[in-house]
Short mmCIF file of C-alpha atoms in Angstrom, two decimals:
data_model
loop_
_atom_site.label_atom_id
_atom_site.label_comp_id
_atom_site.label_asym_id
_atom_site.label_seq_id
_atom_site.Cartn_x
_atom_site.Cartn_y
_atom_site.Cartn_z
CA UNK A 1 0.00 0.00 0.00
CA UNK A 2 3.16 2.21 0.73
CA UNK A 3 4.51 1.30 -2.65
CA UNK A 4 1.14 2.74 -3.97
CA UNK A 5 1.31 6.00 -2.26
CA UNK A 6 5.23 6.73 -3.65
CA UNK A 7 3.64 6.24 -7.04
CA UNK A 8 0.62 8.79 -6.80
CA UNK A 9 3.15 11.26 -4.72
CA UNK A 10 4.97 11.09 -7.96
CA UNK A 11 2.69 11.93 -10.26
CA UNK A 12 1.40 14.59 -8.34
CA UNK A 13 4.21 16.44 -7.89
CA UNK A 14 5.39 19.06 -10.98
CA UNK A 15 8.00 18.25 -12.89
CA UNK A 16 10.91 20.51 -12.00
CA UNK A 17 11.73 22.85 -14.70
CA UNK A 18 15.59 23.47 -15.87
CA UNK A 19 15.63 27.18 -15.99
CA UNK A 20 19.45 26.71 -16.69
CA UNK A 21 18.59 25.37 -20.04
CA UNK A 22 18.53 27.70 -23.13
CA UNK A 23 15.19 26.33 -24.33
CA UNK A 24 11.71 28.40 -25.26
CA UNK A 25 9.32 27.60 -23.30
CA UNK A 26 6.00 27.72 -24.77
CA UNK A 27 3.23 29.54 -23.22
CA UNK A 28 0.78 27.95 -20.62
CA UNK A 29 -3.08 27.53 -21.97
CA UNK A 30 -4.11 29.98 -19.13
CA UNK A 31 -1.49 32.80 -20.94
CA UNK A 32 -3.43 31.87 -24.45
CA UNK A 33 -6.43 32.49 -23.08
CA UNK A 34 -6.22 35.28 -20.95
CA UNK A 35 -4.44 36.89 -24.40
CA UNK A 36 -8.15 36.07 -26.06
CA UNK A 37 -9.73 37.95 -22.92
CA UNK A 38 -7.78 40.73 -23.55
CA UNK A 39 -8.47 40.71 -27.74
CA UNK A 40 -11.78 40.43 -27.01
CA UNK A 41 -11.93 42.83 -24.70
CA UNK A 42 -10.16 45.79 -26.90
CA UNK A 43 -12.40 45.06 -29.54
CA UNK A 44 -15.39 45.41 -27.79
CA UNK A 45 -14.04 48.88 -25.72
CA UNK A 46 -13.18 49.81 -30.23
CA UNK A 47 -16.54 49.23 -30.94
CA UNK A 48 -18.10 51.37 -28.09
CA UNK A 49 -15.45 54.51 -28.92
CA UNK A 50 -16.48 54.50 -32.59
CA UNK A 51 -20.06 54.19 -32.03
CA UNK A 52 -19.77 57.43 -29.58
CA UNK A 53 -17.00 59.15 -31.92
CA UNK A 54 -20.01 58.87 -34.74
CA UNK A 55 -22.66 59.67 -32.12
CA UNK A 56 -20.77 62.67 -31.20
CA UNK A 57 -20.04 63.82 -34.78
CA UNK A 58 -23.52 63.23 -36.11
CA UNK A 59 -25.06 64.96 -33.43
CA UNK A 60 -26.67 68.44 -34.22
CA UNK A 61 -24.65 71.21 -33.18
CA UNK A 62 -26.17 73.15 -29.78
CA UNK A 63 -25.01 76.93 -30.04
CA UNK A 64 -25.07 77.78 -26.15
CA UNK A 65 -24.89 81.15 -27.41
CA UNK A 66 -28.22 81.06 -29.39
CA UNK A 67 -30.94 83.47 -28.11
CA UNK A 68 -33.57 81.32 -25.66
CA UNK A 69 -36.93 81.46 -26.53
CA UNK A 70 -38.55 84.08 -23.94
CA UNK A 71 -42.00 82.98 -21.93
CA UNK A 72 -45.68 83.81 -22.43
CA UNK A 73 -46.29 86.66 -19.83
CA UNK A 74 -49.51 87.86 -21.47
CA UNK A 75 -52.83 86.56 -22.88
CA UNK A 76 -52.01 88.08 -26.34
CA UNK A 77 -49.08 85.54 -26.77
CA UNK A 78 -51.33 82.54 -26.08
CA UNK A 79 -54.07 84.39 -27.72
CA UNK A 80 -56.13 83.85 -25.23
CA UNK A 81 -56.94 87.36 -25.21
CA UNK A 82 -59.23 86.74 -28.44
CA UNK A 83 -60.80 83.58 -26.13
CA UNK A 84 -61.32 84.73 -22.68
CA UNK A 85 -64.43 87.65 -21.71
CA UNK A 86 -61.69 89.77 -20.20
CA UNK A 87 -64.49 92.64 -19.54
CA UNK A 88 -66.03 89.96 -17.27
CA UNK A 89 -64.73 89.31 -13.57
CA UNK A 90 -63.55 85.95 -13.32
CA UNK A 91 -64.55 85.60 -9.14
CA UNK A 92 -67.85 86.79 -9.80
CA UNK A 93 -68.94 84.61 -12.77
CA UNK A 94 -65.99 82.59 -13.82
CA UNK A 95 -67.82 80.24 -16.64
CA UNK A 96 -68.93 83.66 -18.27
CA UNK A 97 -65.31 84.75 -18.36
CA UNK A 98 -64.07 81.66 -20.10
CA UNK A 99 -66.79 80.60 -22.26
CA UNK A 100 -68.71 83.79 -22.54
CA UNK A 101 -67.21 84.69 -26.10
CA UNK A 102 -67.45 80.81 -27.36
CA UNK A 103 -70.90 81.48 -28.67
CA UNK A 104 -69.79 84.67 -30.63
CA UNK A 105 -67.09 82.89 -32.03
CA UNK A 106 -68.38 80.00 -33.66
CA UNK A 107 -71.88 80.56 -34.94
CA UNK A 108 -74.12 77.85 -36.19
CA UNK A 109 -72.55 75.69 -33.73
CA UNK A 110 -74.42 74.86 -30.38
CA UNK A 111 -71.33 73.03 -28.48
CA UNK A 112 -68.14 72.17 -28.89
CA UNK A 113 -68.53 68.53 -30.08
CA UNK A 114 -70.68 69.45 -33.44
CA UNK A 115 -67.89 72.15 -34.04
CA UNK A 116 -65.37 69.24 -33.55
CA UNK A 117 -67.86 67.00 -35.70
CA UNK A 118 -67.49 69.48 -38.41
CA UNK A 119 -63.60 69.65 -38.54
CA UNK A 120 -63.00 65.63 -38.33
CA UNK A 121 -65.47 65.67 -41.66
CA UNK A 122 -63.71 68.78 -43.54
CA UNK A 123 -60.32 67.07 -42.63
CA UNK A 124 -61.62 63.45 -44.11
CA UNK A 125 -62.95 65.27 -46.86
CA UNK A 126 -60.07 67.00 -48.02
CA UNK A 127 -58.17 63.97 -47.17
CA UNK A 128 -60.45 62.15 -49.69
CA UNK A 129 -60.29 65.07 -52.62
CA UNK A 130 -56.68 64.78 -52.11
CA UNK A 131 -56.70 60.83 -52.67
CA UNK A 132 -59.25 61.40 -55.34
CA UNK A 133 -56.66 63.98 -57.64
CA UNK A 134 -53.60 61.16 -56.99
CA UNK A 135 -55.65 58.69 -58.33
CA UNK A 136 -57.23 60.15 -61.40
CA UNK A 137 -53.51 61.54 -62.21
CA UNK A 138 -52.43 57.80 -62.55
CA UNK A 139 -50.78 57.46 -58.82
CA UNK A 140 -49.75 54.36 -57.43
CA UNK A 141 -52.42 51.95 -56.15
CA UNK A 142 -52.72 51.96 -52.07
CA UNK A 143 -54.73 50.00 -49.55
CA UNK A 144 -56.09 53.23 -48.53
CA UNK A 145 -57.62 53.67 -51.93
CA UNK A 146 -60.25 51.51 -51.58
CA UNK A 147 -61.82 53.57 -48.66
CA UNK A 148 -61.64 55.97 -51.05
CA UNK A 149 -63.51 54.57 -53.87
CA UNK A 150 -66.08 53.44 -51.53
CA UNK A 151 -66.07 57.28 -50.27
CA UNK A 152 -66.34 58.68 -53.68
CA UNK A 153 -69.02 56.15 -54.67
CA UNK A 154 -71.40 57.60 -51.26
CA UNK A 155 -70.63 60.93 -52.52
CA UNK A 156 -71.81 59.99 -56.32
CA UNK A 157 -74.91 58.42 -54.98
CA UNK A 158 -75.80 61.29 -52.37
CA UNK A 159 -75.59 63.22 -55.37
CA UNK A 160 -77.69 61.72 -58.05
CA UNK A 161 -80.10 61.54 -55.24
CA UNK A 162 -80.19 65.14 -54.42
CA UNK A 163 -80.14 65.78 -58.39
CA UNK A 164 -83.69 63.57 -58.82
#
């Protein structure tokens, strides 16, 4: 059993190395990789410098020098001087002062939401004439240009029937 030991005390110990000799050595496997580490590593720290070199070069020049934009300190610059009652005392009746000139304003309207009502159909409208003139110039064909033949079509056939 002794006999055993000596043997596996053997081959654990390291081989002594003759540093007298004139011999290259070559490089353990934890020098190789470590050296990988280290490639890897500069490449990656490259990558991140040119990306913010380009970032910084690209970016749109910010003049501190360039005159700030000055606040709103009266209703005329939010125009909320054509809005607002101002002969009106905004304690005393506050929904007069606000809303009071609404009425004025925007005749043929009796609230907000039909005036609202009335811009979302101008804007689809005009969207449509718009689509309309692209298509009868020869445009390209879009998806949207279905909705608009089947918008033109209502229009034709509210038409004829107010013509009859």
């Amino acid at each position: 059993m002794e006999a055993k030991d000596e043997k596996q005390a053997e081959e654990v110990k390291p081989e002594k190395q003759d540093t007298d000799s004139d011999e290259v050595q070559l490089p353990r496997k934890e020098l190789i990789l470590s050296a990988n580490a280290l490639a890897v590593l500069l490449f990656e720290v490259s990558v991140i410098a040119i990306v913010v070199m380009y970032i910084l070069i690209t970016a749109p020049a910010r003049s501190p020098f360039s005159e700030p934009i000055e606040p709103c300190r009266n209703l005329s610059c939010f125009q909320l001087d054509l809005e607002l009652c101002t002969s009106m005392n905004p304690c005393s009746d506050f929904y007069q002062y606000t809303c009071g000139l609404w009425g004025d304003q925007h005749k043929g309207f009796a609230n907000q939401f039909d005036l609202l009502e009335a811009k979302v159909y101008n804007f689809i409208k005009y969207l449509m004439m718009e689509e309309e003139a692209r298509l009868a110039a020869g445009g390209y064909f879009y998806g949207s240009d279905r909705t608009v033949a089947d918008y033109l079509s209502c229009v034709d056939d509210c038409r004829r029937q107010g013509d009859t």
